[in-house]
């Protein structure tokens, strides 16, 4: 892999988004470079995020006393009972990051005041040497860095740094940036060469230190991230009951691992940080190791939705091909972390497979978690719900799973992770390089980058037509690149009145001297299609799923007669599904099988179908399942016969 060719074209400028490698052929955009149409799929969600989710998160953390933790430390009071887990500080920091991106995208006086107030309360709790934590190191609390396995101190600091990067990249070198830099300096002093030879049980500090080093021009931060990556995998973290070294990715050095394993979010955050270190230090071996881990994980341990993590125990990856639908964990945060890793891999390589996975994960994990009003969320994202979930309460949900979106969780990492991802979404829509601009994700709106101003008109993913109108372009010949998704099979591209050209999955490259008024029309096929699981996935053998464009569809009990269970539907694979509203219609039968009458749910007699009633049923986008109330649901449907 060749990662390190530095761009030289004068059109390229440093990115102002979440990731900005010092040496990379491809650069992401800033959040202000993309304006999403408020009536489009992602524009609607970004508006809901800004208008409801940010305030919702702030109110919950205030109500539960998580922000008051900072006030108590600032006042010097001894902590008797501390609300929230030891990582609750990170939720405040992720909210600050979301606020920072949102303010950079669309300034708002009320949000700015809330942001400044929150920063002041956080900063007041910082110690003179830069240490900042409300669960350790103060009267009534455990000593600093006394529980590296589960204390989450460096994890919290990492999210603080990412919030500061967001603030800096949106044009501010203010108090939050200074607070974060002091915290990073303290980490480097404590854990640098000759210091405390340890790692944090939850990776995050690695990816944050690299990006902070890039943003603030501090090479020390990169070196500290490198030390943390190289220390991982030596078995230094104490193993707790029911946990293992693999859970912490402390069983095998990053360079020697061949697949992601253990706790899914931890593994993905670590890989993103390790890849950043590889890019900044020109370490081909480390980059190849992470790329191999990504490739093997996507090929054998990733769900159709893009979700990762098949085990509720350890919130972790299972073995190869261990992908049960009904027990899928697929934590929303793992989806966010998967996007973080895939985006870094794309910037380094320019390969279309990475934004392909980002698209799949955005539409089927990130868009699935929040409710339409932005005030309740899925933590886990199973692909099969056997029983309707209990109606959501207004209180804290102590279970990550349950079949309904909840307003808040005892461990509420997902709402703030969704908030910061949607607030910064524009940064992932396109990239620029020496040759021009690449449109990676299709969303209605306007893109300004690389000398181009593009107006994108589309109703994607409901419709497959994407019209890109050139409003401004470089004076010389350049390249406009459009991603053709891997699911598409083929697509057509037409420039102005030229004849439409068939294009295979990958890239459609248009090279010319563009003029204002030029129009490029991309037609993507959105005919519903069957998707068959690999035969090695025991849990879904004999079933099939239906997809439409980037959307995974599901069968929901809401769309069936009250006397029919989703588990009694069999899909007829000889009847092609067809488009219906934003989903599809498919044919099949309703069956009733003989039941075992013995003491065990097994029988010596082969089950026989006693009834078979033809039926046509509706499939809806998975991202909006349970929006109409508690329901049962499945994505992979048994095939008739």
Coordinates of C-alpha atoms in Angstrom, one line a residue:
X1 CA 0.0 0.0 0.0
X2 CA 1.3 3.5 -0.9
X3 CA -0.2 6.0 1.5
X4 CA 2.1 8.9 1.7
X5 CA 2.2 10.9 -1.5
X6 CA 1.8 14.5 -0.3
X7 CA -0.5 16.7 -2.5
X8 CA 1.0 19.7 -4.3
X9 CA -1.9 21.2 -6.2
X10 CA -2.6 24.8 -5.1
X11 CA -6.3 24.1 -5.0
X12 CA -5.9 21.9 -2.0
X13 CA -6.2 23.4 1.4
X14 CA -6.2 21.9 4.9
X15 CA -9.4 20.2 5.8
X16 CA -11.6 21.7 8.5
X17 CA -13.5 18.5 9.2
X18 CA -12.8 15.7 11.8
X19 CA -9.8 14.2 10.0
X20 CA -6.9 16.0 8.4
X21 CA -3.8 13.9 7.7
X22 CA -0.7 15.9 7.2
X23 CA 0.3 13.8 4.1
X24 CA -2.6 12.5 2.1
X25 CA -3.7 12.5 -1.5
X26 CA -7.3 13.0 -0.5
X27 CA -8.8 15.6 1.8
X28 CA -12.2 15.8 3.5
X29 CA -14.2 18.9 3.6
X30 CA -15.2 21.3 6.4
X31 CA -18.7 21.3 7.9
X32 CA -19.3 24.7 6.4
X33 CA -18.3 23.5 2.9
X34 CA -21.5 21.5 2.5
X35 CA -25.0 22.8 2.9
X36 CA -27.6 20.0 3.0
X37 CA -31.0 20.7 1.6
X38 CA -33.4 20.9 4.7
X39 CA -35.9 18.8 2.8
X40 CA -33.5 16.0 1.9
X41 CA -33.0 12.7 3.8
X42 CA -29.9 13.9 5.7
X43 CA -30.9 17.6 5.8
X44 CA -34.0 16.7 7.7
X45 CA -31.9 14.7 10.2
X46 CA -29.3 17.4 10.6
X47 CA -32.0 19.9 11.4
X48 CA -33.6 17.6 13.9
X49 CA -30.2 17.0 15.5
X50 CA -29.6 20.7 15.8
X51 CA -33.1 21.6 16.9
X52 CA -33.9 18.8 19.3
X53 CA -31.1 16.2 20.0
X54 CA -28.5 18.6 21.3
X55 CA -30.8 20.2 23.8
X56 CA -32.2 16.8 24.7
X57 CA -28.8 15.5 25.6
X58 CA -27.9 18.6 27.6
X59 CA -31.1 18.4 29.6
X60 CA -30.7 14.7 30.4
X61 CA -27.1 15.2 31.6
X62 CA -28.1 18.2 33.7
X63 CA -31.1 16.3 35.2
X64 CA -28.9 13.3 36.1
X65 CA -26.2 15.4 37.7
X66 CA -23.4 14.4 35.3
X67 CA -22.6 18.1 34.6
X68 CA -22.9 18.9 38.3
X69 CA -19.9 16.5 38.8
X70 CA -17.7 19.2 37.3
X71 CA -19.3 21.9 39.6
X72 CA -18.5 19.8 42.7
X73 CA -14.9 19.3 41.8
X74 CA -14.6 23.0 41.0
X75 CA -15.9 23.9 44.4
X76 CA -13.5 21.5 46.1
X77 CA -16.2 19.5 47.7
X78 CA -15.6 15.9 48.7
X79 CA -17.7 13.4 46.6
X80 CA -19.9 11.2 48.7
X81 CA -22.1 9.8 45.9
X82 CA -21.2 10.5 42.3
X83 CA -24.0 10.2 39.7
X84 CA -23.1 8.5 36.5
X85 CA -20.5 6.0 35.4
X86 CA -16.8 6.8 35.5
X87 CA -17.0 7.6 31.8
X88 CA -19.9 10.1 32.0
X89 CA -17.5 13.0 31.5
X90 CA -17.1 11.7 27.9
X91 CA -20.7 12.3 27.2
X92 CA -20.4 16.0 28.0
X93 CA -17.3 16.2 25.7
X94 CA -19.1 14.4 22.8
X95 CA -21.9 16.9 23.2
X96 CA -19.5 19.8 23.1
X97 CA -18.0 18.3 19.9
X98 CA -21.5 18.1 18.4
X99 CA -22.2 21.6 19.4
X100 CA -18.9 22.8 18.0
X101 CA -19.6 21.2 14.6
X102 CA -23.1 22.5 14.6
X103 CA -22.0 26.1 15.4
X104 CA -19.4 25.8 12.6
X105 CA -22.0 24.6 10.2
X106 CA -24.8 27.1 11.2
X107 CA -24.0 29.7 13.9
X108 CA -26.7 30.2 16.4
X109 CA -26.6 32.6 19.4
X110 CA -28.6 30.4 21.8
X111 CA -26.5 27.3 21.0
X112 CA -23.3 29.4 21.3
X113 CA -24.4 30.6 24.8
X114 CA -25.1 27.0 25.9
X115 CA -21.7 25.9 24.5
X116 CA -19.8 28.6 26.3
X117 CA -21.6 28.0 29.6
X118 CA -20.8 24.3 29.4
X119 CA -17.2 24.9 28.6
X120 CA -16.9 27.3 31.6
X121 CA -18.2 24.6 33.9
X122 CA -15.9 22.0 32.5
X123 CA -12.8 24.3 32.7
X124 CA -13.5 25.2 36.3
X125 CA -12.9 21.6 37.3
X126 CA -9.4 21.4 35.7
X127 CA -6.5 21.0 38.1
X128 CA -3.5 23.3 37.9
X129 CA -1.4 20.7 36.1
X130 CA -4.0 20.1 33.4
X131 CA -5.6 16.9 34.8
X132 CA -9.4 17.0 34.3
X133 CA -11.6 14.2 35.6
X134 CA -14.6 14.1 37.9
X135 CA -14.4 10.4 38.8
X136 CA -10.8 10.2 40.0
X137 CA -8.2 12.3 41.7
X138 CA -10.3 14.4 44.1
X139 CA -11.6 14.2 47.7
X140 CA -13.8 11.1 48.1
X141 CA -12.7 9.6 44.8
X142 CA -10.1 7.0 43.8
X143 CA -6.6 8.3 43.0
X144 CA -5.6 9.3 39.5
X145 CA -4.9 6.5 37.1
X146 CA -5.5 3.9 39.8
X147 CA -7.7 1.7 37.5
X148 CA -6.3 1.7 34.0
X149 CA -8.5 -1.2 32.9
X150 CA -11.9 0.3 33.7
X151 CA -11.3 3.9 35.0
X152 CA -11.7 5.5 31.5
X153 CA -9.6 8.5 32.4
X154 CA -7.7 8.6 29.2
X155 CA -10.8 7.7 27.2
X156 CA -12.6 10.8 28.7
X157 CA -9.6 13.0 27.9
X158 CA -9.7 11.7 24.3
X159 CA -13.2 12.9 23.8
X160 CA -12.3 16.2 25.3
X161 CA -9.5 16.5 22.7
X162 CA -11.9 15.6 19.8
X163 CA -14.3 18.4 21.0
X164 CA -11.4 20.8 21.0
X165 CA -10.4 19.8 17.5
X166 CA -13.9 20.4 16.3
X167 CA -13.8 23.9 17.9
X168 CA -10.4 24.7 16.4
X169 CA -11.3 23.4 13.0
X170 CA -14.4 25.7 12.9
X171 CA -12.3 28.8 13.4
X172 CA -11.8 29.2 17.2
X173 CA -8.8 29.1 19.4
X174 CA -10.6 29.7 22.6
X175 CA -11.0 28.3 26.1
X176 CA -12.0 24.8 25.2
X177 CA -8.9 24.5 23.0
X178 CA -6.7 25.7 25.8
X179 CA -8.4 23.4 28.4
X180 CA -7.8 20.4 26.0
X181 CA -4.2 21.3 25.3
X182 CA -3.4 21.5 29.0
X183 CA -5.1 18.1 29.5
X184 CA -3.1 16.6 26.6
X185 CA 0.2 18.0 28.0
X186 CA -0.6 16.3 31.3
X187 CA -1.1 13.0 29.6
X188 CA 2.2 13.3 27.7
X189 CA 4.0 14.2 30.9
X190 CA 2.4 11.3 32.9
X191 CA 2.6 8.6 30.2
X192 CA 5.4 9.6 27.9
X193 CA 8.8 7.9 27.5
X194 CA 10.1 7.2 31.0
X195 CA 6.7 7.8 32.6
X196 CA 3.8 5.5 33.5
X197 CA 4.1 2.5 31.1
X198 CA 0.4 1.8 30.7
X199 CA -2.6 2.0 28.3
X200 CA -6.2 2.8 28.9
X201 CA -8.7 0.0 29.0
X202 CA -10.9 1.8 26.5
X203 CA -9.0 3.0 23.4
X204 CA -9.9 6.5 22.3
X205 CA -6.9 8.6 23.5
X206 CA -4.9 7.3 20.6
X207 CA -7.1 8.6 17.8
X208 CA -7.7 11.9 19.7
X209 CA -4.0 12.6 20.3
X210 CA -3.1 12.2 16.7
X211 CA -5.9 14.6 15.5
X212 CA -5.1 17.1 18.3
X213 CA -1.4 16.9 17.2
X214 CA -2.5 17.6 13.6
X215 CA -4.8 20.5 14.6
X216 CA -2.5 22.2 17.1
X217 CA 0.8 21.4 15.5
X218 CA 2.1 19.4 18.5
X219 CA 4.3 16.5 17.4
X220 CA 4.5 15.4 21.1
X221 CA 0.8 14.3 20.9
X222 CA 1.5 12.1 17.9
X223 CA 4.5 10.5 19.7
X224 CA 2.3 9.8 22.7
X225 CA -0.3 8.2 20.5
X226 CA 2.4 6.0 18.9
X227 CA 3.5 4.9 22.4
X228 CA 0.0 3.9 23.4
X229 CA -0.5 1.9 20.2
X230 CA 2.8 0.1 20.6
X231 CA 2.1 -0.7 24.2
X232 CA -1.2 -2.3 23.4
X233 CA -1.4 -6.1 23.2
X234 CA 1.2 -7.0 25.8
X235 CA -1.3 -8.2 28.4
X236 CA -0.6 -5.4 30.9
X237 CA -4.2 -4.6 31.8
X238 CA -5.6 -6.6 34.7
X239 CA -8.3 -8.9 33.6
X240 CA -11.6 -8.7 35.4
X241 CA -14.0 -11.6 36.0
X242 CA -16.0 -12.4 32.9
X243 CA -13.6 -10.3 30.8
X244 CA -10.4 -11.1 28.9
X245 CA -7.3 -9.5 27.5
X246 CA -9.0 -9.8 24.1
X247 CA -11.9 -7.6 25.3
X248 CA -9.4 -4.8 25.7
X249 CA -7.4 -5.7 22.5
X250 CA -4.5 -6.3 25.0
X251 CA -4.0 -9.9 23.9
X252 CA -2.1 -9.4 20.6
X253 CA 0.0 -6.3 19.4
X254 CA -1.8 -4.3 16.8
X255 CA 0.8 -5.2 14.2
X256 CA 0.2 -8.9 14.7
X257 CA -3.6 -9.1 14.7
X258 CA -5.4 -10.2 11.6
X259 CA -9.0 -9.3 12.5
X260 CA -10.8 -7.0 14.8
X261 CA -11.9 -8.8 18.0
X262 CA -13.1 -8.1 21.6
X263 CA -15.2 -5.2 22.5
X264 CA -16.3 -3.7 19.1
X265 CA -16.1 0.0 19.9
X266 CA -12.8 -0.4 21.6
X267 CA -11.4 -2.3 18.7
X268 CA -12.6 0.2 16.1
X269 CA -11.4 3.3 18.0
X270 CA -8.0 1.6 18.5
X271 CA -7.7 0.8 14.8
X272 CA -8.6 4.3 13.8
X273 CA -5.9 5.7 16.1
X274 CA -3.3 3.1 14.9
X275 CA -4.0 3.9 11.3
X276 CA -3.6 7.6 12.0
X277 CA -0.2 6.9 13.6
X278 CA 0.8 4.8 10.6
X279 CA -0.1 7.6 8.2
X280 CA 1.7 10.3 10.2
X281 CA 4.8 8.2 10.7
X282 CA 4.9 6.6 7.3
X283 CA 4.6 3.2 8.9
X284 CA 3.6 0.9 6.0
X285 CA 3.7 -2.3 8.2
X286 CA 1.2 -0.8 10.7
X287 CA -1.0 0.6 7.9
X288 CA -1.1 -2.8 6.2
X289 CA -2.0 -4.6 9.5
X290 CA -5.0 -2.3 10.1
X291 CA -6.1 -2.6 6.5
X292 CA -6.0 -6.4 6.7
X293 CA -8.0 -6.3 10.0
X294 CA -10.6 -4.1 8.4
X295 CA -10.9 -6.3 5.3
X296 CA -11.2 -9.5 7.2
X297 CA -13.7 -8.0 9.7
X298 CA -15.9 -6.6 7.0
X299 CA -15.8 -9.9 5.0
X300 CA -16.6 -12.2 7.9
X301 CA -17.8 -10.3 11.0
X302 CA -20.0 -7.5 9.7
X303 CA -23.8 -7.5 9.4
X304 CA -25.8 -6.6 6.3
X305 CA -26.6 -3.3 7.9
X306 CA -23.0 -2.4 8.4
X307 CA -23.4 -3.1 12.1
X308 CA -20.5 -4.6 14.0
X309 CA -20.5 -6.7 17.2
X310 CA -22.5 -9.9 17.4
X311 CA -22.3 -10.6 21.1
X312 CA -24.1 -9.0 24.0
X313 CA -21.5 -10.5 26.3
X314 CA -18.6 -8.1 26.1
X315 CA -20.4 -5.9 23.5
X316 CA -18.0 -7.6 21.1
X317 CA -17.2 -9.3 17.9
X318 CA -17.9 -13.0 17.6
X319 CA -16.0 -15.5 15.7
X320 CA -15.9 -15.6 11.9
X321 CA -19.4 -16.0 10.4
X322 CA -21.0 -15.7 13.9
X323 CA -23.7 -13.3 12.9
X324 CA -27.0 -14.2 14.5
X325 CA -29.9 -11.8 13.6
X326 CA -31.9 -12.0 16.8
X327 CA -28.9 -11.6 19.1
X328 CA -27.1 -9.1 17.1
X329 CA -25.7 -6.4 19.3
X330 CA -24.6 -3.9 16.6
X331 CA -24.1 -1.1 19.0
X332 CA -24.8 2.3 17.5
X333 CA -21.4 3.5 18.8
X334 CA -19.7 0.7 16.9
X335 CA -21.4 2.0 13.7
X336 CA -20.0 5.5 14.4
X337 CA -16.5 4.0 15.1
X338 CA -16.7 2.0 11.9
X339 CA -17.3 5.2 9.9
X340 CA -14.3 6.8 11.7
X341 CA -12.0 4.0 10.6
X342 CA -13.4 3.6 7.0
X343 CA -13.0 7.4 6.5
X344 CA -9.4 7.3 7.4
X345 CA -8.7 4.4 5.1
X346 CA -10.4 6.2 2.3
X347 CA -8.4 9.4 2.7
X348 CA -5.2 7.4 2.6
X349 CA -6.1 5.2 -0.4
X350 CA -9.0 6.7 -2.4
X351 CA -10.7 3.3 -2.7
X352 CA -14.4 3.2 -3.2
X353 CA -15.0 0.3 -0.9
X354 CA -14.6 2.5 2.1
X355 CA -17.3 5.1 1.3
X356 CA -19.4 2.1 0.3
X357 CA -19.3 0.8 3.8
X358 CA -19.8 4.3 5.2
X359 CA -23.0 4.7 3.2
X360 CA -24.3 1.3 4.3
X361 CA -23.6 2.2 7.9
X362 CA -25.0 5.7 7.8
X363 CA -28.3 4.6 6.3
X364 CA -28.8 1.4 8.3
X365 CA -27.1 2.1 11.7
X366 CA -26.7 5.9 12.3
X367 CA -30.1 6.7 10.7
X368 CA -31.7 3.9 12.6
X369 CA -30.8 4.9 16.1
X370 CA -32.6 8.2 16.6
X371 CA -36.4 8.6 16.4
X372 CA -37.9 11.0 14.0
X373 CA -38.1 13.6 16.7
X374 CA -34.5 13.1 17.7
X375 CA -35.4 12.5 21.4
X376 CA -35.1 8.7 21.7
X377 CA -32.5 6.2 20.5
X378 CA -31.6 2.6 19.8
X379 CA -28.4 1.5 21.6
X380 CA -28.3 -2.0 20.1
X381 CA -29.6 -2.7 16.6
X382 CA -30.7 -6.3 16.1
X383 CA -31.8 -7.6 12.7
X384 CA -34.6 -9.7 14.2
X385 CA -37.0 -8.8 17.0
X386 CA -39.0 -11.8 18.2
X387 CA -41.2 -10.0 20.7
X388 CA -42.5 -6.4 20.7
X389 CA -40.5 -4.2 23.0
X390 CA -42.2 -2.7 26.0
X391 CA -43.5 0.9 25.4
X392 CA -40.7 3.3 26.1
X393 CA -40.8 5.1 29.5
X394 CA -39.7 8.6 30.2
X395 CA -37.0 7.5 32.5
X396 CA -33.5 6.1 32.1
X397 CA -33.3 2.7 30.3
X398 CA -31.0 0.4 32.1
X399 CA -30.9 -2.1 29.2
X400 CA -29.2 -1.4 26.0
X401 CA -31.6 -3.7 24.1
X402 CA -35.4 -3.8 24.2
X403 CA -37.0 -3.3 20.9
X404 CA -38.0 0.4 21.4
X405 CA -36.0 3.6 21.3
X406 CA -35.3 5.0 24.7
X407 CA -34.9 8.7 25.6
X408 CA -31.8 7.9 27.7
X409 CA -29.7 5.1 29.0
X410 CA -27.8 4.2 32.1
X411 CA -24.8 4.0 29.7
X412 CA -25.8 6.7 27.3
X413 CA -22.9 6.9 24.9
X414 CA -24.9 6.4 21.7
X415 CA -27.1 9.6 21.7
X416 CA -24.1 11.9 21.9
X417 CA -22.2 9.8 19.3
X418 CA -25.1 10.1 16.9
X419 CA -25.3 13.8 17.6
X420 CA -21.6 14.5 16.8
X421 CA -21.8 12.3 13.7
X422 CA -24.9 14.0 12.2
X423 CA -23.6 17.5 13.1
X424 CA -20.3 16.8 11.1
X425 CA -22.0 14.8 8.3
X426 CA -21.2 17.3 5.6
X427 CA -17.5 16.5 6.1
X428 CA -18.0 13.0 4.7
X429 CA -20.0 14.0 1.6
X430 CA -17.1 14.7 -0.7
X431 CA -13.3 15.0 -0.9
X432 CA -10.8 16.9 -2.9
X433 CA -7.4 15.9 -4.4
X434 CA -4.9 17.2 -6.9
X435 CA -7.2 16.3 -9.8
X436 CA -10.5 17.7 -8.6
X437 CA -13.4 16.7 -6.5
X438 CA -15.1 13.4 -5.6
X439 CA -18.7 13.2 -4.6
X440 CA -18.9 10.3 -2.1
X441 CA -22.3 10.4 -0.5
X442 CA -25.4 11.5 -2.3
X443 CA -27.4 14.1 -0.5
X444 CA -29.3 17.1 -1.8
X445 CA -27.5 20.4 -1.2
X446 CA -24.5 22.4 -2.2
X447 CA -20.8 21.6 -2.0
X448 CA -18.0 24.2 -2.2
X449 CA -14.5 22.8 -2.4
X450 CA -11.5 22.4 -4.7
X451 CA -12.5 25.4 -6.8
X452 CA -15.9 23.8 -7.4
X453 CA -19.4 24.9 -6.4
X454 CA -21.8 22.0 -7.0
X455 CA -25.5 22.0 -6.6
X456 CA -26.8 18.5 -6.0
X457 CA -30.4 17.8 -6.6
X458 CA -31.8 14.4 -5.6
X459 CA -34.4 12.5 -3.6
X460 CA -32.0 9.7 -2.9
X461 CA -32.4 7.1 -1.5
X462 CA -36.1 7.2 -2.4
X463 CA -35.2 7.9 -6.1
X464 CA -32.0 7.0 -8.0
X465 CA -31.5 10.2 -10.0
X466 CA -28.7 12.5 -8.9
X467 CA -28.3 15.7 -10.8
X468 CA -25.0 17.6 -10.2
X469 CA -25.1 21.1 -11.6
X470 CA -21.9 23.1 -11.9
X471 CA -22.2 26.6 -10.4
X472 CA -18.5 27.3 -10.5
X473 CA -15.4 25.3 -11.4
X474 CA -11.6 25.7 -11.8
X475 CA -10.5 27.5 -15.0
X476 CA -8.3 24.6 -16.1
X477 CA -9.3 21.0 -16.9
X478 CA -10.1 19.0 -13.8
X479 CA -11.9 15.9 -12.7
X480 CA -15.3 15.4 -11.2
X481 CA -15.6 11.9 -9.7
X482 CA -18.8 10.2 -8.7
X483 CA -18.9 7.1 -6.6
X484 CA -20.8 4.2 -8.1
X485 CA -21.9 2.0 -5.1
X486 CA -20.9 -1.6 -5.1
X487 CA -24.6 -2.7 -4.7
X488 CA -25.5 -0.9 -7.9
X489 CA -24.2 -3.5 -10.4
X490 CA -24.1 -0.7 -13.0
X491 CA -25.2 2.9 -13.4
X492 CA -25.5 5.4 -16.1
X493 CA -23.9 8.9 -16.3
X494 CA -24.8 11.6 -18.8
X495 CA -22.9 14.9 -19.2
X496 CA -25.2 17.7 -20.5
X497 CA -26.9 16.3 -23.6
X498 CA -24.3 13.7 -24.3
X499 CA -25.3 10.1 -24.6
X500 CA -25.6 8.2 -21.3
X501 CA -22.6 5.9 -20.5
X502 CA -22.9 2.7 -18.5
X503 CA -20.5 2.7 -15.5
X504 CA -19.5 -0.2 -13.3
X505 CA -19.2 0.0 -9.5
X506 CA -16.3 2.1 -8.4
X507 CA -15.8 5.5 -9.9
X508 CA -17.3 7.5 -12.7
X509 CA -14.6 10.0 -13.7
X510 CA -15.5 13.1 -15.8
X511 CA -12.5 15.1 -17.0
X512 CA -12.9 18.3 -18.8
X513 CA -12.9 22.0 -18.5
X514 CA -16.1 22.5 -16.7
X515 CA -18.3 25.5 -17.2
X516 CA -21.0 27.0 -15.0
X517 CA -24.3 25.4 -16.1
X518 CA -22.8 22.0 -16.9
X519 CA -25.0 19.2 -15.7
X520 CA -24.1 15.7 -14.8
X521 CA -26.9 13.2 -14.3
X522 CA -26.2 9.9 -12.5
X523 CA -28.9 7.2 -12.6
X524 CA -28.6 4.6 -9.9
X525 CA -30.8 1.5 -10.1
X526 CA -33.1 1.3 -7.1
X527 CA -35.0 -1.8 -8.1
X528 CA -35.4 -3.9 -4.9
X529 CA -33.1 -6.9 -4.9
X530 CA -32.6 -10.1 -3.0
X531 CA -29.4 -10.4 -0.9
X532 CA -28.4 -13.9 0.1
X533 CA -26.2 -14.7 3.2
X534 CA -23.0 -16.6 3.0
X535 CA -23.7 -20.2 3.6
X536 CA -21.2 -20.3 6.4
X537 CA -23.5 -18.0 8.5
X538 CA -25.4 -20.8 10.3
X539 CA -27.9 -18.4 11.9
X540 CA -29.5 -17.2 8.6
X541 CA -29.0 -20.2 6.3
X542 CA -32.1 -20.8 4.2
X543 CA -33.2 -17.1 4.4
X544 CA -32.9 -14.1 2.1
X545 CA -33.0 -10.3 2.7
X546 CA -34.3 -7.5 0.4
X547 CA -32.4 -4.3 -0.2
X548 CA -33.3 -1.2 -2.2
X549 CA -30.4 1.0 -3.1
X550 CA -28.4 1.6 0.1
X551 CA -31.4 0.7 2.3
X552 CA -31.8 -2.6 4.0
X553 CA -35.5 -3.5 4.2
X554 CA -37.3 -5.4 6.9
X555 CA -40.6 -7.1 7.5
X556 CA -42.4 -5.5 10.4
X557 CA -45.4 -6.9 12.2
X558 CA -47.1 -3.6 11.9
X559 CA -47.6 -4.4 8.2
X560 CA -49.1 -7.9 8.7
X561 CA -52.6 -8.9 9.8
X562 CA -52.9 -9.2 13.6
X563 CA -53.1 -13.0 13.5
X564 CA -49.9 -13.4 11.5
X565 CA -46.5 -13.5 13.1
X566 CA -43.4 -12.4 11.1
X567 CA -41.9 -15.8 11.8
X568 CA -44.7 -17.5 9.9
X569 CA -44.0 -15.7 6.7
X570 CA -41.9 -17.4 3.9
X571 CA -40.6 -15.5 1.0
X572 CA -41.0 -16.8 -2.5
X573 CA -37.6 -16.3 -4.1
X574 CA -39.1 -16.9 -7.6
X575 CA -41.1 -13.7 -7.4
X576 CA -39.0 -10.6 -7.8
X577 CA -39.7 -7.9 -5.2
X578 CA -40.9 -4.5 -6.6
X579 CA -40.7 -0.9 -5.4
X580 CA -43.4 0.3 -3.1
X581 CA -43.3 3.8 -1.4
X582 CA -39.8 3.9 0.2
X583 CA -39.6 0.2 0.5
X584 CA -40.8 -2.8 -1.4
X585 CA -43.5 -5.4 -1.8
X586 CA -42.6 -9.1 -2.0
X587 CA -44.6 -12.4 -2.5
X588 CA -44.6 -15.4 -0.3
X589 CA -46.8 -17.6 1.8
X590 CA -48.0 -17.7 5.4
X591 CA -47.3 -21.1 6.9
X592 CA -48.3 -22.9 10.1
X593 CA -46.0 -25.8 11.0
X594 CA -46.7 -28.7 13.3
X595 CA -45.5 -28.1 16.8
X596 CA -43.5 -30.4 19.0
X597 CA -45.6 -31.9 21.8
X598 CA -42.7 -33.4 23.7
X599 CA -40.8 -32.1 26.8
X600 CA -38.2 -30.5 24.5
X601 CA -38.7 -28.2 21.6
X602 CA -37.5 -30.9 19.3
X603 CA -39.1 -34.0 17.7
X604 CA -38.2 -37.2 15.9
X605 CA -40.7 -36.2 13.2
X606 CA -39.8 -33.7 10.6
X607 CA -42.0 -30.6 10.9
X608 CA -44.7 -30.5 8.2
X609 CA -46.4 -27.5 6.8
X610 CA -50.2 -27.8 7.5
X611 CA -51.2 -24.6 5.8
X612 CA -49.8 -22.4 3.1
X613 CA -51.6 -19.2 2.3
X614 CA -50.3 -17.0 -0.6
X615 CA -49.6 -13.5 0.6
X616 CA -48.0 -10.3 -0.7
X617 CA -46.3 -8.3 2.1
X618 CA -44.7 -4.9 2.6
X619 CA -41.1 -4.4 3.5
X620 CA -40.0 -1.0 5.0
X621 CA -36.6 0.6 5.4
X622 CA -34.9 -0.9 8.5
X623 CA -33.9 2.6 9.7
X624 CA -37.6 3.4 10.5
X625 CA -38.6 0.2 12.2
X626 CA -40.5 0.6 15.5
X627 CA -41.4 4.2 14.5
X628 CA -45.0 3.2 14.5
X629 CA -44.9 1.6 17.9
X630 CA -43.5 -1.6 19.4
X631 CA -43.3 -4.4 16.9
X632 CA -41.6 -7.6 15.8
X633 CA -39.3 -7.4 12.9
X634 CA -36.9 -9.4 10.8
X635 CA -34.5 -8.6 7.9
X636 CA -33.6 -12.2 6.8
X637 CA -36.8 -14.0 5.9
X638 CA -37.0 -17.8 5.4
X639 CA -37.5 -18.9 1.9
X640 CA -40.6 -20.9 0.9
X641 CA -39.9 -24.5 0.2

